[in-house]
mmCIF file of C-alpha atoms in Angstrom:
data_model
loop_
_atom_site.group_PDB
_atom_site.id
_atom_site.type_symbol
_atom_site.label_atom_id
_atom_site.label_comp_id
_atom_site.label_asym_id
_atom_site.label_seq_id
_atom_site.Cartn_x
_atom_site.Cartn_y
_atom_site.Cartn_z
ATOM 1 C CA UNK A 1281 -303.180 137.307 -28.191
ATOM 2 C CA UNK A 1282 -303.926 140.778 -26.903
ATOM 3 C CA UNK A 1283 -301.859 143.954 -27.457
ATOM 4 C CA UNK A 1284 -299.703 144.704 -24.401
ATOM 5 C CA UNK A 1285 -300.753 147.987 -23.653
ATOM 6 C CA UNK A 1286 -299.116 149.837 -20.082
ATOM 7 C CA UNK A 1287 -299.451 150.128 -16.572
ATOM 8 C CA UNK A 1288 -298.996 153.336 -15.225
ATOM 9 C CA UNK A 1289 -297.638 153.053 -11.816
ATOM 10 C CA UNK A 1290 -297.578 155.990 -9.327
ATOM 11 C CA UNK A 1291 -295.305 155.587 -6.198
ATOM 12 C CA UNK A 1292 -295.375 159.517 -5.353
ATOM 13 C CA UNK A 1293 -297.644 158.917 -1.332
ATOM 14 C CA UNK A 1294 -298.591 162.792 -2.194
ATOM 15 C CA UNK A 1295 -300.211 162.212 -5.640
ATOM 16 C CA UNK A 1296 -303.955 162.710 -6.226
ATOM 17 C CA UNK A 1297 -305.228 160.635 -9.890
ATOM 18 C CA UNK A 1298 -307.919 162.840 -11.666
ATOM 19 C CA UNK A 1299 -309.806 162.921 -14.852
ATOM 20 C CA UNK A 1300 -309.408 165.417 -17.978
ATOM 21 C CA UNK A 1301 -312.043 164.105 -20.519
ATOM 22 C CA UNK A 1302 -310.730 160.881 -21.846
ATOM 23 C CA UNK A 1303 -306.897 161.341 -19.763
ATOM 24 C CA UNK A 1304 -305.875 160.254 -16.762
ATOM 25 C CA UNK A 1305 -304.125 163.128 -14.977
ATOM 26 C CA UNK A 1306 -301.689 163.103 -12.091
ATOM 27 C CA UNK A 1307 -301.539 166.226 -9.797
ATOM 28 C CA UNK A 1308 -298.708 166.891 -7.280
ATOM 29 C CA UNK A 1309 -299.628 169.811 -4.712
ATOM 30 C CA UNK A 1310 -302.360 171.229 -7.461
ATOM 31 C CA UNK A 1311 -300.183 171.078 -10.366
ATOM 32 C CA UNK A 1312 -300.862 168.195 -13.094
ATOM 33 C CA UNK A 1313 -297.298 166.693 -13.636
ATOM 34 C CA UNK A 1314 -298.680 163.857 -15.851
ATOM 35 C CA UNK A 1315 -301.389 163.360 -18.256
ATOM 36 C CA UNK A 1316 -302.054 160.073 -20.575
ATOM 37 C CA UNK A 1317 -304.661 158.858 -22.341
ATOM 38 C CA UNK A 1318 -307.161 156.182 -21.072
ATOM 39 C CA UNK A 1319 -307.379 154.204 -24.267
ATOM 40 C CA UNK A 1320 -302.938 153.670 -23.440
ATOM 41 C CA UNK A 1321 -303.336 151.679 -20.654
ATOM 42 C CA UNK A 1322 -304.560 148.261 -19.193
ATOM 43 C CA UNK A 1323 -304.171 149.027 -15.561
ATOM 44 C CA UNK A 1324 -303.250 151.905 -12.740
ATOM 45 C CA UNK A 1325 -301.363 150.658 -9.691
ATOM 46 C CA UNK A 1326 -300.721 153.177 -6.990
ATOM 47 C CA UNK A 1327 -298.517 152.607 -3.728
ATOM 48 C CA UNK A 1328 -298.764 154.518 -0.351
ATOM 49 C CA UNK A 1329 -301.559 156.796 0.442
ATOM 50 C CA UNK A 1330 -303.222 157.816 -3.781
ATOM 51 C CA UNK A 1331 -306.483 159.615 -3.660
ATOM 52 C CA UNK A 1332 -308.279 159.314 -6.791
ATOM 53 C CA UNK A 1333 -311.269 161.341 -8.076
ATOM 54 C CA UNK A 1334 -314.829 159.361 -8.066
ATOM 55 C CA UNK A 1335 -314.809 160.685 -11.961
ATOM 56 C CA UNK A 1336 -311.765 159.044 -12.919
ATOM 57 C CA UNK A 1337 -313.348 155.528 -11.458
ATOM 58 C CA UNK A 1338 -315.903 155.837 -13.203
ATOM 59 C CA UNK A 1339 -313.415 156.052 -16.712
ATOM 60 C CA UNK A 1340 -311.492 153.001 -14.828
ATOM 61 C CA UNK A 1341 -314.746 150.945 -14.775
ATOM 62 C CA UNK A 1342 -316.125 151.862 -18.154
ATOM 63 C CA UNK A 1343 -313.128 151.175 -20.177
ATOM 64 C CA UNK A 1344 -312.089 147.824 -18.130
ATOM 65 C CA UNK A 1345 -308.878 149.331 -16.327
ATOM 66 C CA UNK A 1346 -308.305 147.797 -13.702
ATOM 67 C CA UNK A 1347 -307.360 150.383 -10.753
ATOM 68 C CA UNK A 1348 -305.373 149.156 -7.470
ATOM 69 C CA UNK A 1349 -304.111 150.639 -4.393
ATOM 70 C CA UNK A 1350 -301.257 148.741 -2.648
ATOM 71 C CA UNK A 1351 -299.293 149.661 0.464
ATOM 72 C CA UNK A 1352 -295.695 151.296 0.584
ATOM 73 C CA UNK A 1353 -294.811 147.257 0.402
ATOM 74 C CA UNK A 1354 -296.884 146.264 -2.590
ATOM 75 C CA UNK A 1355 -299.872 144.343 -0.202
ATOM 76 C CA UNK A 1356 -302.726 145.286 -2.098
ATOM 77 C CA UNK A 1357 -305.623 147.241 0.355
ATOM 78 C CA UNK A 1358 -308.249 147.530 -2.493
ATOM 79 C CA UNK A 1359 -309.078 147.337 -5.995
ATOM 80 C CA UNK A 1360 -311.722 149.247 -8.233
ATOM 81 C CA UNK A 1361 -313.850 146.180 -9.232
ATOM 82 C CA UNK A 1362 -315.071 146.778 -12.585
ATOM 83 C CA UNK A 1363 -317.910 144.855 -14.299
ATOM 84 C CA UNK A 1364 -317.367 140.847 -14.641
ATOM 85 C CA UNK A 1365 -316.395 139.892 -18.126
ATOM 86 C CA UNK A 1366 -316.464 136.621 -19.631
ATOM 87 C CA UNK A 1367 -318.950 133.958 -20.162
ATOM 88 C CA UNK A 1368 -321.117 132.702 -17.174
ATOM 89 C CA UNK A 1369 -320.868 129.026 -17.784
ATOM 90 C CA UNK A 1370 -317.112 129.419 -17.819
ATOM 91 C CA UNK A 1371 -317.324 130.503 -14.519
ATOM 92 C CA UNK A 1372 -319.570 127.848 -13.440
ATOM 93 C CA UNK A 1373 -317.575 125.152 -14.745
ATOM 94 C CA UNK A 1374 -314.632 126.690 -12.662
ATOM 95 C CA UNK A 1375 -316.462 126.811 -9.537
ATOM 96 C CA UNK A 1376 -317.646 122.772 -10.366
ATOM 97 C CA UNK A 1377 -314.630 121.846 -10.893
ATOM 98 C CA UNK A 1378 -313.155 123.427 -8.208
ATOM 99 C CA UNK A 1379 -315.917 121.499 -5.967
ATOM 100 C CA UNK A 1380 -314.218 118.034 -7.404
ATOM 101 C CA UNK A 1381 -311.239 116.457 -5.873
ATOM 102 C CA UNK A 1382 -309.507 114.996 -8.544
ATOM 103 C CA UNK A 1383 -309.803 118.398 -10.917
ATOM 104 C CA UNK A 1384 -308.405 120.070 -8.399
ATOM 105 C CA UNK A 1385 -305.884 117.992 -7.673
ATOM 106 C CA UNK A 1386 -304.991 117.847 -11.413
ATOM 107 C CA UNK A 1387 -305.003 121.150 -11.711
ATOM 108 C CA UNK A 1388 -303.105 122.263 -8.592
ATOM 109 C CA UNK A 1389 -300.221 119.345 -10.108
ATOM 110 C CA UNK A 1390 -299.706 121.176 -13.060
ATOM 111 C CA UNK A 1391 -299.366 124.737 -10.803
ATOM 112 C CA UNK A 1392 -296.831 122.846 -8.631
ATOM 113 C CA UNK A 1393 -294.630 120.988 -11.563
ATOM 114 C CA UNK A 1394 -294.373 124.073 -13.626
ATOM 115 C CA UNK A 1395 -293.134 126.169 -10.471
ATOM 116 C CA UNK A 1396 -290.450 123.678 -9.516
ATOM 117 C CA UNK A 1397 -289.744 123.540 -12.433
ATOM 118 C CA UNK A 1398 -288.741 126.607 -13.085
ATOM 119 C CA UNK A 1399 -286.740 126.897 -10.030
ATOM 120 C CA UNK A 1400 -284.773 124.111 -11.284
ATOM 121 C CA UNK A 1401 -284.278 125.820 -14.488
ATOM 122 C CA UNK A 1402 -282.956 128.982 -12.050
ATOM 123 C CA UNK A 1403 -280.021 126.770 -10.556
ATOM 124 C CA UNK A 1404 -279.027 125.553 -13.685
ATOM 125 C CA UNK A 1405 -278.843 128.237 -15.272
ATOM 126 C CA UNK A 1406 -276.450 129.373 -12.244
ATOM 127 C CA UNK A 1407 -274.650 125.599 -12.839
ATOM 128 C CA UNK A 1408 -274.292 126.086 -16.458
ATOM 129 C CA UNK A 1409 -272.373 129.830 -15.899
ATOM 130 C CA UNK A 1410 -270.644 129.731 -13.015
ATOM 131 C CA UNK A 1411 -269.760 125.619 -13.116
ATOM 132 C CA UNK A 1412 -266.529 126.097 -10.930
ATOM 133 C CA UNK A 1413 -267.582 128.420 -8.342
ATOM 134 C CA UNK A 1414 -267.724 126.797 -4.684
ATOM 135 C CA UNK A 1415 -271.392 127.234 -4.506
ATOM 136 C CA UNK A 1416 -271.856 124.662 -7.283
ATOM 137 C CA UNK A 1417 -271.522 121.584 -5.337
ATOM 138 C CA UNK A 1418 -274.405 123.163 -2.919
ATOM 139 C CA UNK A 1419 -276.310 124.387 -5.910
ATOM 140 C CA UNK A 1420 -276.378 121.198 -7.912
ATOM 141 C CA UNK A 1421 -277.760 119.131 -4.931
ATOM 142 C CA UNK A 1422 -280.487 121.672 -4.837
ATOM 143 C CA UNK A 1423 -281.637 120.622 -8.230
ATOM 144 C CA UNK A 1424 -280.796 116.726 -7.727
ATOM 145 C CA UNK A 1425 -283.726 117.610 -4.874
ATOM 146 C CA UNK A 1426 -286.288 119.594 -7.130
ATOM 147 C CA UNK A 1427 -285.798 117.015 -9.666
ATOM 148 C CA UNK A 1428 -286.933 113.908 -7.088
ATOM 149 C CA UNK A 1429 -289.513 116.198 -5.583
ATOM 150 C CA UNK A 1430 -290.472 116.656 -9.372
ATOM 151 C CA UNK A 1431 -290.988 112.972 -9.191
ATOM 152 C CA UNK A 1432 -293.248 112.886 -6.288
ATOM 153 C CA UNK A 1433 -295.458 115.805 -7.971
ATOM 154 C CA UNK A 1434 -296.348 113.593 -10.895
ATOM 155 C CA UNK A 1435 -297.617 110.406 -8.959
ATOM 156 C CA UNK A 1436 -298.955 111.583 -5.593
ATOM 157 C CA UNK A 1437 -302.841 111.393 -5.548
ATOM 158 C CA UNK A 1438 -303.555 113.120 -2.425
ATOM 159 C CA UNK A 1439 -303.689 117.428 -2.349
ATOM 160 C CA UNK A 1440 -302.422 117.711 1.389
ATOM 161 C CA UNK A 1441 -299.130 115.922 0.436
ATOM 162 C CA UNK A 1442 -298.776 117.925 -3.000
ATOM 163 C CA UNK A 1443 -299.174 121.113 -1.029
ATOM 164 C CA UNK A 1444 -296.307 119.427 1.354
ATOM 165 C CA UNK A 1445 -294.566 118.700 -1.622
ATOM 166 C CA UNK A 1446 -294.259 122.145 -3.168
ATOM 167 C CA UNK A 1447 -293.302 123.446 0.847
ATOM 168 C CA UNK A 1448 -290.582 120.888 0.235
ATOM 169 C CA UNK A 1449 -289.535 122.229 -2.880
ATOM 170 C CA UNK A 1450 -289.820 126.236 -2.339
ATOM 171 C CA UNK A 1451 -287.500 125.616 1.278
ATOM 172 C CA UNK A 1452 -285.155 123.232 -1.580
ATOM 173 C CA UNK A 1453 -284.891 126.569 -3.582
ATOM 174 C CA UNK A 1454 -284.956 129.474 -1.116
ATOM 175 C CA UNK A 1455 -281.909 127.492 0.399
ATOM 176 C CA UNK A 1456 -279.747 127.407 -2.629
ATOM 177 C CA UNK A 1457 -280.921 131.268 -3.683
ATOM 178 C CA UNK A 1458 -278.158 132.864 -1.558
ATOM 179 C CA UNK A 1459 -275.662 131.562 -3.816
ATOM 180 C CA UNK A 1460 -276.859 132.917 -6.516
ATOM 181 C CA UNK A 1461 -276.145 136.261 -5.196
ATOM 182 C CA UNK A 1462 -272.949 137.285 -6.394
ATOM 183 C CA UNK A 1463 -272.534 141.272 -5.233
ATOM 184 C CA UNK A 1464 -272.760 143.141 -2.727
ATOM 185 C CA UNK A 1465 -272.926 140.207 -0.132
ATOM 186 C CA UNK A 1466 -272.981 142.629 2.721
ATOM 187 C CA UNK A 1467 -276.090 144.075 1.674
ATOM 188 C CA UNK A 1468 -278.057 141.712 0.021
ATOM 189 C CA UNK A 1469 -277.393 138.144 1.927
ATOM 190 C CA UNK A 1470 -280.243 135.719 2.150
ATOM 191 C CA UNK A 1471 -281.060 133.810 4.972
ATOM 192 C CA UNK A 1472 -285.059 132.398 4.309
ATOM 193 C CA UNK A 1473 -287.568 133.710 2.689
ATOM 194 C CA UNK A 1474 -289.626 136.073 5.376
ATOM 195 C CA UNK A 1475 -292.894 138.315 3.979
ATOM 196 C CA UNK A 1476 -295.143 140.010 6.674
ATOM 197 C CA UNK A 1477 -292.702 141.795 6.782
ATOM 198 C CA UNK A 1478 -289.829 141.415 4.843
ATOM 199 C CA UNK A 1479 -286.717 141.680 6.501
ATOM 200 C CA UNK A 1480 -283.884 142.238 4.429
ATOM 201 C CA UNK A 1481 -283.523 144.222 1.185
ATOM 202 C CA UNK A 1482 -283.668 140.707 -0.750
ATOM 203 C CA UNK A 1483 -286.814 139.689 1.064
ATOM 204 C CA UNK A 1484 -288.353 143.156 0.369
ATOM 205 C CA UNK A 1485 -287.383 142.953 -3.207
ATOM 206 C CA UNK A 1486 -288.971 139.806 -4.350
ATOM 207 C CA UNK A 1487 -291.859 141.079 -2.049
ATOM 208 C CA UNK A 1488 -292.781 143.893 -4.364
ATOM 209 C CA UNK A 1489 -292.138 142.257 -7.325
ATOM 210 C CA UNK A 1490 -294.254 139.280 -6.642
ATOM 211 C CA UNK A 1491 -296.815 141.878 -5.297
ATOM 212 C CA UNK A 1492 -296.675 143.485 -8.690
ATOM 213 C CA UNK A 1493 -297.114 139.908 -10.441
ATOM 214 C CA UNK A 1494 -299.667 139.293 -8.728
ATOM 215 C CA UNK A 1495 -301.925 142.258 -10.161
ATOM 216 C CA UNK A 1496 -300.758 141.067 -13.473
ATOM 217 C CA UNK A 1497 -302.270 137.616 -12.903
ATOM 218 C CA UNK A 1498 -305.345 139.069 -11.339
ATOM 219 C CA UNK A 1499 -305.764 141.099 -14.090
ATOM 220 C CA UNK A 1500 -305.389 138.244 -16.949
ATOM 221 C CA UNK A 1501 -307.707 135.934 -15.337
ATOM 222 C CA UNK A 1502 -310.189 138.715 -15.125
ATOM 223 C CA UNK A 1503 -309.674 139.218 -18.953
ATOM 224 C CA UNK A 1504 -310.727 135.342 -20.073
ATOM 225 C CA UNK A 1505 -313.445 135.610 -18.097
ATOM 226 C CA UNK A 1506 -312.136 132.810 -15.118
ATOM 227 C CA UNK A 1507 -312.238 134.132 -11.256
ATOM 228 C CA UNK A 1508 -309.477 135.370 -9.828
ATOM 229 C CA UNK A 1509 -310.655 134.373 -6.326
ATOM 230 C CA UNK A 1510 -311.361 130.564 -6.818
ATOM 231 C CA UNK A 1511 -308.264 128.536 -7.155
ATOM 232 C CA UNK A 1512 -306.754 124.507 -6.781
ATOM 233 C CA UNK A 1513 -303.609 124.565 -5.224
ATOM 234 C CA UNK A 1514 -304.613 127.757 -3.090
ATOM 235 C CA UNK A 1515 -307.910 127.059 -0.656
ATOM 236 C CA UNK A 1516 -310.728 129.922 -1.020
ATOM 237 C CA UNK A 1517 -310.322 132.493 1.588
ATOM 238 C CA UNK A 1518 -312.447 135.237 1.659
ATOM 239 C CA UNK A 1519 -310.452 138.411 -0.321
ATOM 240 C CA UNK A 1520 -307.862 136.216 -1.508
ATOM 241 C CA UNK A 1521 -307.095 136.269 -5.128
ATOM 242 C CA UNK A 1522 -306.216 131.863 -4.892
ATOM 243 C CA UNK A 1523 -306.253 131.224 -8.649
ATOM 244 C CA UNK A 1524 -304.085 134.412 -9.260
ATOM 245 C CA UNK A 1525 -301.688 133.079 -6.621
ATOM 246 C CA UNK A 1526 -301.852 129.333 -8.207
ATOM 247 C CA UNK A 1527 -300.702 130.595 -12.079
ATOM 248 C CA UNK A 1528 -298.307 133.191 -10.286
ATOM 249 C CA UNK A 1529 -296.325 130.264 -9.038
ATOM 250 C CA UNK A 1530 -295.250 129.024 -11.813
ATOM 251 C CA UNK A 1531 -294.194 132.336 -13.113
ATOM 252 C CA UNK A 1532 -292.304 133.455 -9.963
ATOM 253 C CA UNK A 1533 -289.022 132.127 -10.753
ATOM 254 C CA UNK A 1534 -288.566 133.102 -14.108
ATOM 255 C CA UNK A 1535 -290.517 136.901 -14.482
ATOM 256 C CA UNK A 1536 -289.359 137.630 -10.729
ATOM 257 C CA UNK A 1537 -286.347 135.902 -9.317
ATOM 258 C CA UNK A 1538 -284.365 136.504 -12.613
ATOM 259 C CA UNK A 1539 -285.051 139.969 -12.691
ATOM 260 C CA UNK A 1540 -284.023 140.455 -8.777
ATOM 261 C CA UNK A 1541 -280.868 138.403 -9.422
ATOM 262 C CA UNK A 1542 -279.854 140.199 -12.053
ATOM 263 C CA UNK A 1543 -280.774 144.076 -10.795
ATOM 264 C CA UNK A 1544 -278.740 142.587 -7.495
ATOM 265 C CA UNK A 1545 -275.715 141.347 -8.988
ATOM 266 C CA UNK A 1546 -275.282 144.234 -11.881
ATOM 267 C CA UNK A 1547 -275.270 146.778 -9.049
ATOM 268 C CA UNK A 1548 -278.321 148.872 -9.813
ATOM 269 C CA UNK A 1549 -279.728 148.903 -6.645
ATOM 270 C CA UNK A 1550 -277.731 149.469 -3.263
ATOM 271 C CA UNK A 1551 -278.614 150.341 0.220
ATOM 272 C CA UNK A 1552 -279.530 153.374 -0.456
ATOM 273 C CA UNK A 1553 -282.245 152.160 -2.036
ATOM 274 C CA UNK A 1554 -284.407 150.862 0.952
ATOM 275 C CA UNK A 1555 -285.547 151.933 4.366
ATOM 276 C CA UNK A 1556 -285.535 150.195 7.512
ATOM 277 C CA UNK A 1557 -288.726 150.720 9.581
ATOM 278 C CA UNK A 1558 -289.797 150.770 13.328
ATOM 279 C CA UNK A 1559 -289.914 146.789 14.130
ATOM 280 C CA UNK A 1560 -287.504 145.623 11.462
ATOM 281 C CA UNK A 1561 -289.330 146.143 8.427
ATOM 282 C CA UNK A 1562 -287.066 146.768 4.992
ATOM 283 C CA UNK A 1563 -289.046 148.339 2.483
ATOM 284 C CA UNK A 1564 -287.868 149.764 -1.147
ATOM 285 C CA UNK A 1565 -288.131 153.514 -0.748
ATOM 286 C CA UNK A 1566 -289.819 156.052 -3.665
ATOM 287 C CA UNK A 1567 -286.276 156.004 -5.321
ATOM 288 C CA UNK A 1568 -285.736 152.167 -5.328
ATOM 289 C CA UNK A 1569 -289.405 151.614 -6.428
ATOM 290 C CA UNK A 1570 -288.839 153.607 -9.166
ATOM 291 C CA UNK A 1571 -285.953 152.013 -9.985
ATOM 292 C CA UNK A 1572 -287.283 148.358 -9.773
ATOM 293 C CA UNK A 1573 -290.858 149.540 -11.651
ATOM 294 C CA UNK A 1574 -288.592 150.423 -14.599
ATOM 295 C CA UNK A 1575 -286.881 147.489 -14.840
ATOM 296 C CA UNK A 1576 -289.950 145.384 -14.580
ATOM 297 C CA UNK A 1577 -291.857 147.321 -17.338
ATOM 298 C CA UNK A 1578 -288.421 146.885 -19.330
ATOM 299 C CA UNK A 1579 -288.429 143.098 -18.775
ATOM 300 C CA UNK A 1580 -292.146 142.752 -19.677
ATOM 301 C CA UNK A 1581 -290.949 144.303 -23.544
ATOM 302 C CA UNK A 1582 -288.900 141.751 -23.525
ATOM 303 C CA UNK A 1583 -289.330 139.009 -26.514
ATOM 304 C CA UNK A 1584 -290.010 135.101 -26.112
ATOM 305 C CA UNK A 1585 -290.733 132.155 -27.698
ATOM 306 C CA UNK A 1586 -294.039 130.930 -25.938
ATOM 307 C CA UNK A 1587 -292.794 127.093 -24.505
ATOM 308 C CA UNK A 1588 -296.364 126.263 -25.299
ATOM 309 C CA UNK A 1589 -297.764 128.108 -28.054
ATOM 310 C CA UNK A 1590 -294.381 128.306 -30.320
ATOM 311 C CA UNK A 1591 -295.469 132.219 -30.778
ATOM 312 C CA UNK A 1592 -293.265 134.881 -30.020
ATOM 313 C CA UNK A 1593 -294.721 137.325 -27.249
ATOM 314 C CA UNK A 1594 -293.568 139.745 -25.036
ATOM 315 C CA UNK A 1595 -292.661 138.484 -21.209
ATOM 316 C CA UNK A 1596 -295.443 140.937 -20.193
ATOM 317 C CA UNK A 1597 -298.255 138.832 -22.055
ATOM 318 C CA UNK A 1598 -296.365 135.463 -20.550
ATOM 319 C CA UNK A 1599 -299.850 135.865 -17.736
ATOM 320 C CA UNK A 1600 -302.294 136.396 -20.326
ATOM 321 C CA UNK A 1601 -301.356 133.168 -22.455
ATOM 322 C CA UNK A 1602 -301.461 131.512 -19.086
ATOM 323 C CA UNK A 1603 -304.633 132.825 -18.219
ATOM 324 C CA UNK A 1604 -306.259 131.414 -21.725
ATOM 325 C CA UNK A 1605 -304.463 128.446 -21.764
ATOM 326 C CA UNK A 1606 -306.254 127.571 -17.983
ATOM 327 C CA UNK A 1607 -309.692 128.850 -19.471
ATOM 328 C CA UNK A 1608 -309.502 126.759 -22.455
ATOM 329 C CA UNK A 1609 -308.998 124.041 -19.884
ATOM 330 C CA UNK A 1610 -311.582 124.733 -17.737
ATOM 331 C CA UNK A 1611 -314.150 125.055 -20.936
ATOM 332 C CA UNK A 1612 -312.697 121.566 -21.520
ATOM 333 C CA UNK A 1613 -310.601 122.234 -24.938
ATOM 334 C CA UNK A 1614 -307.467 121.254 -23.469
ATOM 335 C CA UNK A 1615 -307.444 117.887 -21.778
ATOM 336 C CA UNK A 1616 -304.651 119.700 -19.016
ATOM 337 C CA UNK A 1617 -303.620 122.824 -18.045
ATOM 338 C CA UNK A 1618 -300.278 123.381 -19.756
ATOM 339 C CA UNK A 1619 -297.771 125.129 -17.177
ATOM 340 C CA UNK A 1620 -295.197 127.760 -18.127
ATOM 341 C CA UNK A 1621 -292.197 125.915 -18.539
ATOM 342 C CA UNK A 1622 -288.990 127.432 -18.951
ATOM 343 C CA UNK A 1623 -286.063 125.598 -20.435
#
């Protein structure tokens, strides 16, 4: 397993990202504010409008951190693309087996099962805390559904009606999520899951987080040596990062929906916290970004047992053992991909 090393995120529009010999520096009207050393960190993420010096992509590309720039909302606009790593015929096999129908149908099962899954595993753990609320009743027929559209994942041969199949399951989940809410109802009530652009502060908080998971995945698959753009359960489109998107799924529910459940319903975020735009737009603003980064870095410290690999890692390598698990499939060490599963 790698180290977890950092991501150093910048959410300040007015920042400019320089380079001191072997530091990354962050200036604020001419002043540096922040300085850190390259050899600290994985990755740079920067939201709103971030110049950065050509210099300091240069450091980015020769020491393999990756450097993105994302919108206000966490949709990324571009990405410093850095030398590929990783073996050729690793690659090759990927793009074969993509080509097949039956590997990718295999492959896009596994993404699918381990994502409902895990949103199964998100209402229970709702069931088993809060058994005698009145949302049980509603929440426990939610899982009775994952669990038969579990079912269908595992013996349906055909990729149009596993793709159907996971639509079926995510509306199965976003429909019970509501009730998992328990603060703040007048603030943070949702209705269905809405993206470009979100339109509540719910919507607009599993936006960024999933935008930020996302880089992670992009990032790991880039790392084993697998691209990030050629995927199973998510057709090729030109830009798209499909395989990041496939092995995000199954993480969603567990790295990102627990997290916004649980910043939601122990109060640390509040209306103040977001901004309403021209069209109906809800976006986090700089202080709710910050507020949400933190807690995300915090959770990625975080200690697990791997389902899988029986090792203890922190959440924030949870993508990376993904990520080799899916290469060591593809190189045809594993007979299947193994999906995150959370119990």
């Amino acid at each position: 397993m790698r180290k977890l090393l950092n991501t150093l995120y910048i959410t300040a529009p007015e920042a400019y990202l320089g380079r001191e010999r072997e530091n990354v520096i962050v200036r604020i009207d001419d002043e540096i504010r922040f300085r850190i050393p390259i050899h600290n960190l994985e990755s740079i993420v920067t939201f709103g409008y971030v110049g950065a010096s050509p210099d300091l992509m240069y450091l980015c590309a020769e020491r393999g951190v990756s450097l993105a720039f994302l919108s206000p909302s966490g949709r990324l606009r571009a990405k410093l693309a850095t030398p590929t790593k990783g073996n050729v015929l690793l690659r090759r096999k990927q793009y074969h087996m993509a080509d097949d129908v039956g590997e990718t149908l295999n492959m896009a099962r596994n993404f699918v099962f381990g994502k409902l899954h895990n949103c199964r595993a998100v209402l229970r753990r709702y069931l088993r805390d809060y058994a005698d609320s009145e949302a049980s009743a509603a929440v426990e027929r939610a899982t009775r559904d994952l669990s038969f559209q579990l079912e269908r994942v595992l013996v349906t041969e055909d990729i149009d009606e596993l793709r159907g199949i996971e639509g079926e399951g995510t509306r199965t989940y976003y429909g019970a999520f509501d009730h998992l809410i328990l603060e703040a109802k007048d603030v943070f009530c949702f209705r269905r899951r809405s993206r470009r652009p979100p339109l509540d502060p719910v919507n607009a908080l599993l936006s960024f987080l999933y935008s930020l998971l996302a880089h992670d995945c992009s990032a790991a698959l880039e790392t084993v040596g697998l691209d990030p753009q050629v995927g199973f359960l998510h057709s090729m489109r030109p830009g798209r990062d499909s395989l990041a998107l496939d092995v995000m799924e199954e993480l969603r529910p567990y790295l990102v929906d627990r997290l916004s459940l649980s910043m939601i319903n122990t109060r640390q975020l509040s209306i103040k916290d977001f901004e309403v735009q021209e069209g109906g737009a809800v976006l986090l603003n700089d202080e709710g970004r910050k507020k949400v980064i933190q807690a995300w870095q915090s959770r990625k410290r975080e200690l697990i047992i791997h389902p899988y690999l029986q090792e203890r890692i922190e959440i924030g390598l949870v993508a990376y053992a993904q990520a080799l698990l899916l290469a060591r499939c593809v190189r045809g060490d594993l007979d299947a991909y193994p999906p995150f599963l959370w119990k």
